[in-house]
Amino acid sequence: MKHILAFTLFILSLQLNAQENTKANCSDLLNSGYVSDGQEYIAKLDENNVAKFYTTFYGGSKYRIVGCTDIQKLPLILTVYDTEKNLLFCNKDHDYIPYWNFTFASTIDCIIEIEFETEKMLNQEVMLLIGFKEK
């Protein structure tokens, strides 16, 4: 009985997590002490259902990035690369969580991609938020 309850709560938390990252609720995912950098990065998906964002993260600062979409029934893939296209993070390895908390030791330029794996061209907008933790 305990296993069924735990499994049900796990599934419910995944469903709630999937619903929380709509564009309207995106800023809620910056909670937990993160302050928005003041911008909403919005981009239209290209013909491969990928949106790219370019940013600089400063060494020693604690950041959270959040990917948001109104696309239902497809997992949002959030990937971070350095400028040499070395993989730094992919949420596919973390049950498609829509955010990532991190700190870089030194300043780094990054490419952040939001992507959907589907043959159908989605022609939608996605949003990225960047927050930092105040020291």
mmCIF file of C-alpha atoms in Angstrom:
data_model
loop_
_atom_site.group_PDB
_atom_site.id
_atom_site.type_symbol
_atom_site.label_atom_id
_atom_site.label_comp_id
_atom_site.label_asym_id
_atom_site.label_seq_id
_atom_site.Cartn_x
_atom_site.Cartn_y
_atom_site.Cartn_z
ATOM 1 C CA MET A 1 0.000 0.000 0.000
ATOM 2 C CA LYS A 2 2.853 2.422 0.816
ATOM 3 C CA HIS A 3 4.404 1.806 -2.600
ATOM 4 C CA ILE A 4 1.148 2.605 -4.393
ATOM 5 C CA LEU A 5 0.755 5.839 -2.421
ATOM 6 C CA ALA A 6 4.373 6.846 -3.082
ATOM 7 C CA PHE A 7 4.011 6.076 -6.793
ATOM 8 C CA THR A 8 0.744 8.053 -6.988
ATOM 9 C CA LEU A 9 2.357 11.052 -5.271
ATOM 10 C CA PHE A 10 5.347 10.804 -7.633
ATOM 11 C CA ILE A 11 3.085 10.813 -10.725
ATOM 12 C CA LEU A 12 1.039 13.690 -9.309
ATOM 13 C CA SER A 13 4.205 15.723 -8.685
ATOM 14 C CA LEU A 14 5.351 15.121 -12.284
ATOM 15 C CA GLN A 15 1.979 16.291 -13.600
ATOM 16 C CA LEU A 16 2.071 19.401 -11.416
ATOM 17 C CA ASN A 17 5.655 20.079 -12.466
ATOM 18 C CA ALA A 18 4.668 19.828 -16.138
ATOM 19 C CA GLN A 19 1.813 22.288 -15.646
ATOM 20 C CA GLU A 20 3.871 24.798 -13.657
ATOM 21 C CA ASN A 21 6.142 25.781 -16.510
ATOM 22 C CA THR A 22 3.509 27.468 -18.660
ATOM 23 C CA LYS A 23 4.504 30.935 -19.821
ATOM 24 C CA ALA A 24 1.941 32.493 -17.453
ATOM 25 C CA ASN A 25 3.391 30.681 -14.414
ATOM 26 C CA CYS A 26 7.041 30.833 -15.431
ATOM 27 C CA SER A 27 8.130 33.465 -12.920
ATOM 28 C CA ASP A 28 6.850 31.253 -10.077
ATOM 29 C CA LEU A 29 9.710 28.854 -10.815
ATOM 30 C CA LEU A 30 12.245 31.558 -9.909
ATOM 31 C CA ASN A 31 11.099 31.423 -6.282
ATOM 32 C CA SER A 32 13.347 29.993 -3.583
ATOM 33 C CA GLY A 33 15.485 33.080 -3.251
ATOM 34 C CA TYR A 34 16.238 33.713 -6.931
ATOM 35 C CA VAL A 35 15.706 37.185 -8.323
ATOM 36 C CA SER A 36 14.904 37.696 -11.996
ATOM 37 C CA ASP A 37 17.461 39.516 -14.106
ATOM 38 C CA GLY A 38 14.472 41.607 -15.197
ATOM 39 C CA GLN A 39 14.050 40.170 -18.676
ATOM 40 C CA GLU A 40 11.802 37.624 -20.321
ATOM 41 C CA TYR A 41 13.696 35.988 -23.157
ATOM 42 C CA ILE A 42 11.119 34.975 -25.753
ATOM 43 C CA ALA A 43 11.931 33.230 -29.011
ATOM 44 C CA LYS A 44 10.019 31.457 -31.716
ATOM 45 C CA LEU A 45 10.921 27.832 -32.376
ATOM 46 C CA ASP A 46 12.747 27.330 -35.664
ATOM 47 C CA GLU A 47 11.928 24.704 -38.310
ATOM 48 C CA ASN A 48 13.652 22.074 -36.115
ATOM 49 C CA ASN A 49 11.574 23.064 -33.050
ATOM 50 C CA VAL A 50 14.594 24.643 -31.346
ATOM 51 C CA ALA A 51 14.983 28.112 -29.833
ATOM 52 C CA LYS A 52 18.478 29.383 -28.962
ATOM 53 C CA PHE A 53 19.480 31.971 -26.401
ATOM 54 C CA TYR A 54 22.972 33.410 -25.873
ATOM 55 C CA THR A 55 24.072 34.763 -22.509
ATOM 56 C CA THR A 56 27.017 35.313 -20.192
ATOM 57 C CA PHE A 57 27.142 33.907 -16.675
ATOM 58 C CA TYR A 58 29.545 35.511 -14.212
ATOM 59 C CA GLY A 59 31.849 33.411 -12.072
ATOM 60 C CA GLY A 60 30.882 32.904 -8.453
ATOM 61 C CA SER A 61 27.214 33.887 -8.880
ATOM 62 C CA LYS A 62 24.420 31.381 -8.233
ATOM 63 C CA TYR A 63 21.933 31.174 -11.112
ATOM 64 C CA ARG A 64 18.668 29.495 -12.020
ATOM 65 C CA ILE A 65 17.440 29.229 -15.603
ATOM 66 C CA VAL A 66 13.832 28.313 -16.315
ATOM 67 C CA GLY A 67 12.354 27.136 -19.619
ATOM 68 C CA CYS A 68 8.641 27.711 -20.192
ATOM 69 C CA THR A 69 6.117 26.864 -22.867
ATOM 70 C CA ASP A 70 2.411 26.567 -23.501
ATOM 71 C CA ILE A 71 3.009 23.448 -25.603
ATOM 72 C CA GLN A 72 1.238 20.542 -23.960
ATOM 73 C CA LYS A 73 1.984 16.809 -24.120
ATOM 74 C CA LEU A 74 5.583 17.202 -25.300
ATOM 75 C CA PRO A 75 8.477 17.466 -22.865
ATOM 76 C CA LEU A 76 10.480 20.678 -22.977
ATOM 77 C CA ILE A 77 14.163 19.875 -23.458
ATOM 78 C CA LEU A 78 16.440 22.437 -21.809
ATOM 79 C CA THR A 79 20.119 22.178 -22.789
ATOM 80 C CA VAL A 80 23.085 24.394 -21.901
ATOM 81 C CA TYR A 81 26.332 24.441 -23.882
ATOM 82 C CA ASP A 82 29.475 26.503 -23.753
ATOM 83 C CA THR A 83 30.425 28.359 -26.954
ATOM 84 C CA GLU A 84 32.428 25.337 -28.138
ATOM 85 C CA LYS A 85 29.169 23.295 -27.963
ATOM 86 C CA ASN A 86 30.398 21.256 -24.991
ATOM 87 C CA LEU A 87 27.361 19.990 -23.082
ATOM 88 C CA LEU A 88 27.070 21.517 -19.612
ATOM 89 C CA PHE A 89 23.525 20.422 -18.708
ATOM 90 C CA CYS A 90 20.533 18.684 -20.257
ATOM 91 C CA ASN A 91 17.266 18.178 -18.422
ATOM 92 C CA LYS A 92 16.637 14.896 -20.290
ATOM 93 C CA ASP A 93 18.990 13.399 -17.706
ATOM 94 C CA HIS A 94 16.839 14.839 -14.873
ATOM 95 C CA ASP A 95 13.250 13.845 -15.776
ATOM 96 C CA TYR A 96 12.784 16.987 -17.933
ATOM 97 C CA ILE A 97 12.806 19.356 -14.965
ATOM 98 C CA PRO A 98 12.108 22.855 -16.398
ATOM 99 C CA TYR A 99 14.907 24.623 -14.498
ATOM 100 C CA TRP A 100 18.558 24.284 -13.505
ATOM 101 C CA ASN A 101 20.445 25.770 -10.541
ATOM 102 C CA PHE A 102 24.175 26.259 -11.010
ATOM 103 C CA THR A 103 27.303 28.249 -10.235
ATOM 104 C CA PHE A 104 30.271 28.630 -12.555
ATOM 105 C CA ALA A 105 33.757 29.111 -11.096
ATOM 106 C CA SER A 106 34.629 31.677 -13.766
ATOM 107 C CA THR A 107 32.727 33.832 -16.239
ATOM 108 C CA ILE A 108 31.449 31.867 -19.242
ATOM 109 C CA ASP A 109 29.437 32.538 -22.387
ATOM 110 C CA CYS A 110 26.709 29.960 -22.951
ATOM 111 C CA ILE A 111 24.180 28.817 -25.504
ATOM 112 C CA ILE A 112 20.850 27.728 -24.020
ATOM 113 C CA GLU A 113 18.503 25.710 -26.186
ATOM 114 C CA ILE A 114 14.847 24.920 -25.654
ATOM 115 C CA GLU A 115 13.739 22.102 -27.901
ATOM 116 C CA PHE A 116 10.888 19.694 -28.617
ATOM 117 C CA GLU A 117 11.392 16.319 -30.269
ATOM 118 C CA THR A 118 8.623 15.923 -32.825
ATOM 119 C CA GLU A 119 8.346 15.621 -36.606
ATOM 120 C CA LYS A 120 5.598 18.256 -36.687
ATOM 121 C CA MET A 121 6.710 21.894 -36.918
ATOM 122 C CA LEU A 122 5.280 23.564 -33.811
ATOM 123 C CA ASN A 123 5.537 27.248 -34.809
ATOM 124 C CA GLN A 124 5.261 28.382 -31.175
ATOM 125 C CA GLU A 125 7.077 30.735 -28.824
ATOM 126 C CA VAL A 126 9.003 29.641 -25.746
ATOM 127 C CA MET A 127 10.296 31.681 -22.837
ATOM 128 C CA LEU A 128 13.504 31.545 -20.831
ATOM 129 C CA LEU A 129 13.975 33.270 -17.492
ATOM 130 C CA ILE A 130 17.308 33.809 -15.772
ATOM 131 C CA GLY A 131 17.510 34.477 -12.071
ATOM 132 C CA PHE A 132 20.347 34.885 -9.598
ATOM 133 C CA LYS A 133 20.648 34.468 -5.868
ATOM 134 C CA GLU A 134 21.418 37.607 -3.968
ATOM 135 C CA LYS A 135 24.535 37.348 -1.840
#
